Every structure is written in structure tokens, then in C-alpha cells.
Amino acid sequence: MDTLTPAPQAPRDPERLSRVRRAIPFLLAAGLVVMWSSGFVGAELGTGYAPATTLLAWRFLIVGGLLVAWCLWRGMRMGGRDLALHAGIGALAQAGYLYGVVAAAEAGVAAGTNALVAALQPMVAAALALPLLGERVRGRQVLGLAVGLAGVGLVVGSDLLHPGAAPWWAYALPFGAMLSLVAATLVERRTRPGGNLLEALAVQCGVSAVLFTALAGATGTLIPPADPGFWGAVAWVVVLSTLGGYGLYWANLARTSVARVSALLYLTPPTTLVWTWLMFGAPVGAGALAGMGVCVLAVWLVRSPAR
């Protein structure tokens, strides 16, 4: 009887595989910038229909419920230490950070300005990475971080001077959000809790769901509006901002340093301006375009490899 011989497989192309491997960091970085920027737009969309606590509670009730159910079905096994660490990181990186950003949008802070203040995170994270984590920060990276700070100032500087845009105290909200994200980033890098990305997000989103549901219930804002626009905003922040933004943030952080990942956040203010121009018709002026170029230069300085 004739024996069947397997068809010969085409040899793998090493050059093609190498190109794919080189493209992965770029795709992860670009995806992080786009998805992270979507959160500022989603905050502006959602707070047009309901208070910040309502939007955040339903955002995390949905995404947290889905992720926790998936992990339980798959049989998540996480030790008590890792569970506690991810819960603390979620309280800082999601509950603390997002409440500041969304509450600032509710108070009238423009999306671009909100992104500007939050984009101070690279400077603080890089400054603390050396003493707390022992990560080496090169002079070129310091220069890039300073250039990025100037770039985001160019992008939304005019908005900061706009009279009557928001009460003065509202600008402290994204500043506090930024500090909360810095703390979460440094805790994650210092402790390195176990579990895969979906398990980590499930715990973090579950903790955020409990915190925001309790806050919304205590303030009488848990009942959502019937307007379909609200649920469209919830879907936006669940899919793009939470699963996309936070998932890619931790995925990038697992591959490289705090300074290099944080530098990508410098691109969120100009990217947010593009989002708002496309969705709300907000004009993009010459200063914003110049700032975009400066931000691109800053990210190149920080992320380019040493000679």
C-alpha cells in the first residue's frame, strides 16, 4: 500500500520574520498612542450625557464583569500577593487616574488641555525611575523628555490661556491623575506581580468597578441615562480606552523601560487634538501642528537606541 508523504513545507524567510519582529514594537507603540488618546475624547463624549461617576461606574461594571467572567471560565490562578498588588495598581492606574481625567472633562477642561497635564507623567516617571527602580536614564532621554514637555506646551498652550474655559481648581484634577498613574507604574515595575495581561486587567477593572459603583451609589449618580449617546460613549471607553489603552500600556511596559513607554504619552495631546478635530470639528492651529512635530522629535530622542 502506498504511503502518503507530507507535502514539503516552504522554507521560512528569515528576512521576512526579522521585519515582522522589528515591526511589533512600532505597532505596539502606535497603538498605545491612539488608544490612550481615545480616553480623553471618551471622557468628553460621556460627560456630555452624565456625571463622571456614572460614566466610570458603568464603564467598569461592563468591562470588569466581562474580564472577570472570562478569567474565571478559563480557570484563573493567581496567588494572594499578586492579587493584592494588581488590586492596588488598579486603584491607582485606573480608579485614581481616570477619575481625575473624567472629572476634569466634566468641569470643563478641554480634552487637549487634559491630555497636556496628564502628559507631564513622563517627566515625573523618568525622574523617579532612577532612584526607585535603578533604571539608567541617558542624557539623550532627559533631553527628549524636556523637548516633549515643550511640545505639549505648544500644542495646547493657547487653550490654557483661554478665559473662562474651566475653574482654576479643575486643572489640579488631571495633575492628580498623572501622579496616580506614575505611582501605579513604579509599583508595577518594582514588584513585578504575576499573572498574564488579561488576568491583570480583570483584577484591576474589577477593583475599579467596586470603587466607582460605590462612589456613584453614594452620590446618587448610579442610574444611567436612557440616551443612546451615553451607551455609545460607554462602548467607546470600554473597547478603545480600557481594553486597548490599558492593555497596550502594560504590554509596552513589559517590553521596555518606564522612560521609553512614558515618552509615548507625549504624543497623546496632539493625537487628542486630531481626534477632537475629526469628531467635534475643533480647529487645529499652527501652534498645534508645530507642537506635533516637536513631540515626534522628543519621542525619537527618548526611544532611539544608544550608539
GROMACS .gro file of C-alpha atoms in nm:
model
  307
    1MET     CA    1   0.000   0.000   0.000
    2ASP     CA    2   0.127   0.342  -0.091
    3THR     CA    3   0.227   0.562   0.198
    4LEU     CA    4   0.135   0.923   0.199
    5THR     CA    5   0.427   1.157   0.233
    6PRO     CA    6   0.367   1.505   0.368
    7ALA     CA    7   0.397   1.787   0.122
    8PRO     CA    8   0.723   1.976   0.159
    9GLN     CA    9   0.683   2.297   0.354
   10ALA     CA   10   0.808   2.620   0.212
   11PRO     CA   11   1.122   2.735   0.392
   12ARG     CA   12   1.073   3.024   0.627
   13ASP     CA   13   1.202   3.355   0.509
   14PRO     CA   14   1.440   3.481   0.782
   15GLU     CA   15   1.436   3.833   0.644
   16ARG     CA   16   1.057   3.846   0.650
   17LEU     CA   17   1.044   3.715   1.006
   18SER     CA   18   1.300   3.975   1.105
   19ARG     CA   19   1.088   4.253   0.953
   20VAL     CA   20   0.783   4.129   1.142
   21ARG     CA   21   0.974   4.123   1.471
   22ARG     CA   22   1.103   4.475   1.411
   23ALA     CA   23   0.751   4.598   1.334
   24ILE     CA   24   0.596   4.463   1.655
   25PRO     CA   25   0.741   4.732   1.890
   26PHE     CA   26   0.634   5.006   1.648
   27LEU     CA   27   0.278   4.868   1.622
   28LEU     CA   28   0.251   4.834   1.999
   29ALA     CA   29   0.376   5.191   2.048
   30ALA     CA   30   0.149   5.341   1.781
   31GLY     CA   31  -0.149   5.150   1.914
   32LEU     CA   32  -0.082   5.278   2.266
   33VAL     CA   33  -0.075   5.642   2.150
   34VAL     CA   34  -0.401   5.614   1.955
   35MET     CA   35  -0.590   5.413   2.216
   36TRP     CA   36  -0.464   5.616   2.513
   37SER     CA   37  -0.570   5.937   2.339
   38SER     CA   38  -0.917   5.795   2.286
   39GLY     CA   39  -0.975   5.812   2.662
   40PHE     CA   40  -0.972   6.193   2.666
   41VAL     CA   41  -1.221   6.201   2.380
   42GLY     CA   42  -1.437   5.941   2.552
   43ALA     CA   43  -1.437   6.148   2.870
   44GLU     CA   44  -1.564   6.448   2.676
   45LEU     CA   45  -1.825   6.235   2.498
   46GLY     CA   46  -1.957   6.064   2.810
   47THR     CA   47  -1.971   6.364   3.045
   48GLY     CA   48  -2.195   6.537   2.792
   49TYR     CA   49  -2.468   6.288   2.892
   50ALA     CA   50  -2.398   6.200   3.256
   51PRO     CA   51  -2.173   6.282   3.553
   52ALA     CA   52  -1.821   6.142   3.564
   53THR     CA   53  -1.910   5.889   3.834
   54THR     CA   54  -2.196   5.746   3.623
   55LEU     CA   55  -1.972   5.704   3.318
   56LEU     CA   56  -1.690   5.544   3.517
   57ALA     CA   57  -1.918   5.311   3.714
   58TRP     CA   58  -2.084   5.164   3.405
   59ARG     CA   59  -1.759   5.155   3.214
   60PHE     CA   60  -1.601   4.928   3.472
   61LEU     CA   61  -1.912   4.730   3.557
   62ILE     CA   62  -1.920   4.618   3.193
   63VAL     CA   63  -1.552   4.566   3.119
   64GLY     CA   64  -1.474   4.432   3.467
   65GLY     CA   65  -1.765   4.187   3.453
   66LEU     CA   66  -1.659   4.058   3.111
   67LEU     CA   67  -1.293   4.017   3.204
   68VAL     CA   68  -1.361   3.854   3.542
   69ALA     CA   69  -1.611   3.613   3.385
   70TRP     CA   70  -1.362   3.519   3.113
   71CYS     CA   71  -1.079   3.458   3.360
   72LEU     CA   72  -1.299   3.250   3.591
   73TRP     CA   73  -1.415   3.042   3.295
   74ARG     CA   74  -1.054   2.990   3.190
   75GLY     CA   75  -0.957   2.900   3.545
   76MET     CA   76  -0.750   3.196   3.663
   77ARG     CA   77  -0.488   3.100   3.918
   78MET     CA   78  -0.329   3.396   4.093
   79GLY     CA   79  -0.165   3.399   4.434
   80GLY     CA   80  -0.273   3.627   4.714
   81ARG     CA   81   0.031   3.854   4.678
   82ASP     CA   82  -0.021   3.905   4.305
   83LEU     CA   83  -0.393   3.959   4.356
   84ALA     CA   84  -0.332   4.228   4.618
   85LEU     CA   85  -0.067   4.401   4.406
   86HIS     CA   86  -0.287   4.412   4.095
   87ALA     CA   87  -0.575   4.543   4.307
   88GLY     CA   88  -0.356   4.826   4.435
   89ILE     CA   89  -0.223   4.901   4.087
   90GLY     CA   90  -0.579   4.910   3.952
   91ALA     CA   91  -0.687   5.152   4.224
   92LEU     CA   92  -0.404   5.387   4.123
   93ALA     CA   93  -0.377   5.340   3.746
   94GLN     CA   94  -0.747   5.316   3.668
   95ALA     CA   95  -0.961   5.446   3.953
   96GLY     CA   96  -0.729   5.729   4.055
   97TYR     CA   97  -0.610   5.826   3.710
   98LEU     CA   98  -0.943   5.805   3.532
   99TYR     CA   99  -1.143   5.984   3.796
  100GLY     CA  100  -0.910   6.284   3.768
  101VAL     CA  101  -0.926   6.286   3.387
  102VAL     CA  102  -1.303   6.237   3.356
  103ALA     CA  103  -1.386   6.476   3.640
  104ALA     CA  104  -1.167   6.741   3.473
  105ALA     CA  105  -1.362   6.694   3.148
  106GLU     CA  106  -1.687   6.727   3.342
  107ALA     CA  107  -1.559   7.053   3.496
  108GLY     CA  108  -1.493   7.198   3.151
  109VAL     CA  109  -1.123   7.131   3.094
  110ALA     CA  110  -1.073   7.081   2.720
  111ALA     CA  111  -0.958   6.738   2.602
  112GLY     CA  112  -0.629   6.877   2.473
  113THR     CA  113  -0.551   7.055   2.798
  114ASN     CA  114  -0.649   6.747   2.994
  115ALA     CA  115  -0.403   6.545   2.787
  116LEU     CA  116  -0.133   6.810   2.833
  117VAL     CA  117  -0.138   6.795   3.213
  118ALA     CA  118  -0.156   6.415   3.210
  119ALA     CA  119   0.141   6.413   2.969
  120LEU     CA  120   0.365   6.552   3.243
  121GLN     CA  121   0.380   6.188   3.355
  122PRO     CA  122   0.700   6.111   3.155
  123MET     CA  123   0.899   6.379   3.337
  124VAL     CA  124   0.792   6.257   3.681
  125ALA     CA  125   0.824   5.887   3.593
  126ALA     CA  126   1.171   5.928   3.444
  127ALA     CA  127   1.287   6.138   3.740
  128LEU     CA  128   1.175   5.869   3.987
  129ALA     CA  129   1.280   5.565   3.781
  130LEU     CA  130   1.648   5.610   3.864
  131PRO     CA  131   1.630   5.631   4.247
  132LEU     CA  132   1.340   5.384   4.286
  133LEU     CA  133   1.399   5.130   4.009
  134GLY     CA  134   1.766   5.174   3.925
  135GLU     CA  135   1.684   5.227   3.557
  136ARG     CA  136   1.953   5.418   3.374
  137VAL     CA  137   1.825   5.738   3.213
  138ARG     CA  138   2.060   5.862   2.940
  139GLY     CA  139   2.128   6.229   2.873
  140ARG     CA  140   1.960   6.193   2.536
  141GLN     CA  141   1.645   6.069   2.707
  142VAL     CA  142   1.647   6.361   2.951
  143LEU     CA  143   1.677   6.598   2.656
  144GLY     CA  144   1.393   6.421   2.478
  145LEU     CA  145   1.167   6.442   2.781
  146ALA     CA  146   1.236   6.815   2.813
  147VAL     CA  147   1.170   6.867   2.441
  148GLY     CA  148   0.844   6.675   2.477
  149LEU     CA  149   0.735   6.900   2.760
  150ALA     CA  150   0.792   7.200   2.535
  151GLY     CA  151   0.600   7.026   2.257
  152VAL     CA  152   0.287   6.961   2.457
  153GLY     CA  153   0.305   7.319   2.580
  154LEU     CA  154   0.297   7.438   2.220
  155VAL     CA  155   0.006   7.211   2.137
  156VAL     CA  156  -0.237   7.335   2.400
  157GLY     CA  157  -0.073   7.646   2.543
  158SER     CA  158  -0.332   7.873   2.390
  159ASP     CA  159  -0.612   7.671   2.548
  160LEU     CA  160  -0.464   7.714   2.895
  161LEU     CA  161  -0.490   8.092   2.850
  162HIS     CA  162  -0.847   8.077   2.721
  163PRO     CA  163  -1.064   8.283   2.960
  164GLY     CA  164  -1.349   8.104   3.132
  165ALA     CA  165  -1.262   7.761   2.996
  166ALA     CA  166  -1.278   7.596   3.341
  167PRO     CA  167  -1.240   7.694   3.707
  168TRP     CA  168  -0.880   7.708   3.827
  169TRP     CA  169  -0.916   7.408   4.056
  170ALA     CA  170  -1.023   7.185   3.768
  171TYR     CA  171  -0.666   7.181   3.635
  172ALA     CA  172  -0.550   7.012   3.955
  173LEU     CA  173  -0.763   6.707   3.870
  174PRO     CA  174  -0.556   6.582   3.572
  175PHE     CA  175  -0.240   6.668   3.768
  176GLY     CA  176  -0.351   6.436   4.049
  177ALA     CA  177  -0.447   6.176   3.788
  178MET     CA  178  -0.097   6.194   3.644
  179LEU     CA  179   0.063   6.137   3.984
  180SER     CA  180  -0.165   5.837   4.041
  181LEU     CA  181  -0.055   5.678   3.713
  182VAL     CA  182   0.312   5.742   3.794
  183ALA     CA  183   0.269   5.568   4.129
  184ALA     CA  184   0.099   5.269   3.964
  185THR     CA  185   0.373   5.241   3.701
  186LEU     CA  186   0.654   5.246   3.956
  187VAL     CA  187   0.477   4.997   4.184
  188GLU     CA  188   0.426   4.757   3.891
  189ARG     CA  189   0.790   4.778   3.782
  190ARG     CA  190   0.925   4.743   4.134
  191THR     CA  191   0.706   4.449   4.244
  192ARG     CA  192   0.653   4.267   3.909
  193PRO     CA  193   0.327   4.092   4.005
  194GLY     CA  194   0.249   3.764   3.830
  195GLY     CA  195  -0.040   3.678   3.601
  196ASN     CA  196  -0.094   3.738   3.231
  197LEU     CA  197  -0.227   4.060   3.082
  198LEU     CA  198  -0.596   3.958   3.082
  199GLU     CA  199  -0.578   3.839   3.441
  200ALA     CA  200  -0.413   4.163   3.550
  201LEU     CA  201  -0.675   4.373   3.370
  202ALA     CA  202  -0.955   4.162   3.519
  203VAL     CA  203  -0.838   4.229   3.874
  204GLN     CA  204  -0.768   4.597   3.809
  205CYS     CA  205  -1.101   4.658   3.635
  206GLY     CA  206  -1.288   4.459   3.898
  207VAL     CA  207  -1.146   4.677   4.177
  208SER     CA  208  -1.228   4.991   3.978
  209ALA     CA  209  -1.585   4.866   3.926
  210VAL     CA  210  -1.632   4.822   4.301
  211LEU     CA  211  -1.485   5.165   4.382
  212PHE     CA  212  -1.676   5.361   4.117
  213THR     CA  213  -2.005   5.179   4.178
  214ALA     CA  214  -1.979   5.261   4.549
  215LEU     CA  215  -1.895   5.624   4.472
  216ALA     CA  216  -2.180   5.660   4.221
  217GLY     CA  217  -2.424   5.496   4.461
  218ALA     CA  218  -2.317   5.722   4.746
  219THR     CA  219  -2.362   6.035   4.531
  220GLY     CA  220  -2.691   5.924   4.376
  221THR     CA  221  -2.549   5.907   4.023
  222LEU     CA  222  -2.550   5.531   3.957
  223ILE     CA  223  -2.868   5.521   3.745
  224PRO     CA  224  -2.762   5.572   3.381
  225PRO     CA  225  -2.945   5.796   3.134
  226ALA     CA  226  -3.157   5.635   2.864
  227ASP     CA  227  -2.991   5.838   2.588
  228PRO     CA  228  -2.817   5.603   2.340
  229GLY     CA  229  -2.534   5.854   2.314
  230PHE     CA  230  -2.432   5.767   2.670
  231TRP     CA  231  -2.408   5.398   2.588
  232GLY     CA  232  -2.212   5.481   2.275
  233ALA     CA  233  -1.963   5.667   2.496
  234VAL     CA  234  -1.951   5.371   2.736
  235ALA     CA  235  -1.876   5.134   2.447
  236TRP     CA  236  -1.606   5.376   2.328
  237VAL     CA  237  -1.421   5.384   2.661
  238VAL     CA  238  -1.465   5.010   2.725
  239VAL     CA  239  -1.325   4.890   2.392
  240LEU     CA  240  -1.078   5.162   2.295
  241SER     CA  241  -0.968   5.320   2.620
  242THR     CA  242  -0.974   5.031   2.869
  243LEU     CA  243  -0.903   4.716   2.666
  244GLY     CA  244  -0.697   4.899   2.405
  245GLY     CA  245  -0.530   5.175   2.606
  246TYR     CA  246  -0.452   4.997   2.932
  247GLY     CA  247  -0.381   4.666   2.763
  248LEU     CA  248  -0.123   4.824   2.534
  249TYR     CA  249   0.023   5.034   2.817
  250TRP     CA  250   0.114   4.727   3.022
  251ALA     CA  251   0.216   4.534   2.708
  252ASN     CA  252   0.463   4.808   2.613
  253LEU     CA  253   0.588   4.839   2.970
  254ALA     CA  254   0.665   4.465   2.976
  255ARG     CA  255   0.896   4.507   2.673
  256THR     CA  256   1.090   4.821   2.759
  257SER     CA  257   1.173   5.081   3.024
  258VAL     CA  258   0.949   5.327   3.208
  259ALA     CA  259   1.115   5.624   3.038
  260ARG     CA  260   1.062   5.488   2.687
  261VAL     CA  261   0.696   5.397   2.745
  262SER     CA  262   0.625   5.722   2.926
  263ALA     CA  263   0.771   5.921   2.638
  264LEU     CA  264   0.497   5.785   2.412
  265LEU     CA  265   0.241   5.970   2.622
  266TYR     CA  266   0.387   6.295   2.488
  267LEU     CA  267   0.211   6.209   2.163
  268THR     CA  268  -0.131   6.194   2.327
  269PRO     CA  269  -0.206   6.571   2.335
  270PRO     CA  270  -0.153   6.623   1.959
  271THR     CA  271  -0.329   6.295   1.884
  272THR     CA  272  -0.619   6.403   2.104
  273LEU     CA  273  -0.642   6.726   1.905
  274VAL     CA  274  -0.671   6.521   1.585
  275TRP     CA  275  -0.947   6.312   1.748
  276THR     CA  276  -1.139   6.624   1.853
  277TRP     CA  277  -1.093   6.783   1.510
  278LEU     CA  278  -1.234   6.474   1.338
  279MET     CA  279  -1.522   6.422   1.582
  280PHE     CA  280  -1.615   6.770   1.703
  281GLY     CA  281  -1.475   6.993   1.431
  282ALA     CA  282  -1.236   7.166   1.671
  283PRO     CA  283  -0.977   7.358   1.463
  284VAL     CA  284  -0.609   7.262   1.475
  285GLY     CA  285  -0.393   7.575   1.458
  286ALA     CA  286  -0.034   7.634   1.356
  287GLY     CA  287   0.084   7.604   1.717
  288ALA     CA  288  -0.071   7.261   1.745
  289LEU     CA  289   0.093   7.144   1.424
  290ALA     CA  290   0.431   7.276   1.542
  291GLY     CA  291   0.381   7.102   1.874
  292MET     CA  292   0.309   6.773   1.700
  293GLY     CA  293   0.646   6.793   1.524
  294VAL     CA  294   0.826   6.872   1.849
  295CYS     CA  295   0.656   6.578   2.023
  296VAL     CA  296   0.762   6.341   1.746
  297LEU     CA  297   1.122   6.464   1.787
  298ALA     CA  298   1.102   6.411   2.163
  299VAL     CA  299   0.982   6.052   2.130
  300TRP     CA  300   1.258   5.978   1.878
  301LEU     CA  301   1.521   6.115   2.118
  302VAL     CA  302   1.396   5.908   2.410
  303ARG     CA  303   1.326   5.583   2.227
  304SER     CA  304   1.620   5.571   1.985
  305PRO     CA  305   1.881   5.313   2.089
  306ALA     CA  306   2.217   5.422   2.226
  307ARG     CA  307   2.513   5.407   1.993
   0.00000   0.00000   0.00000
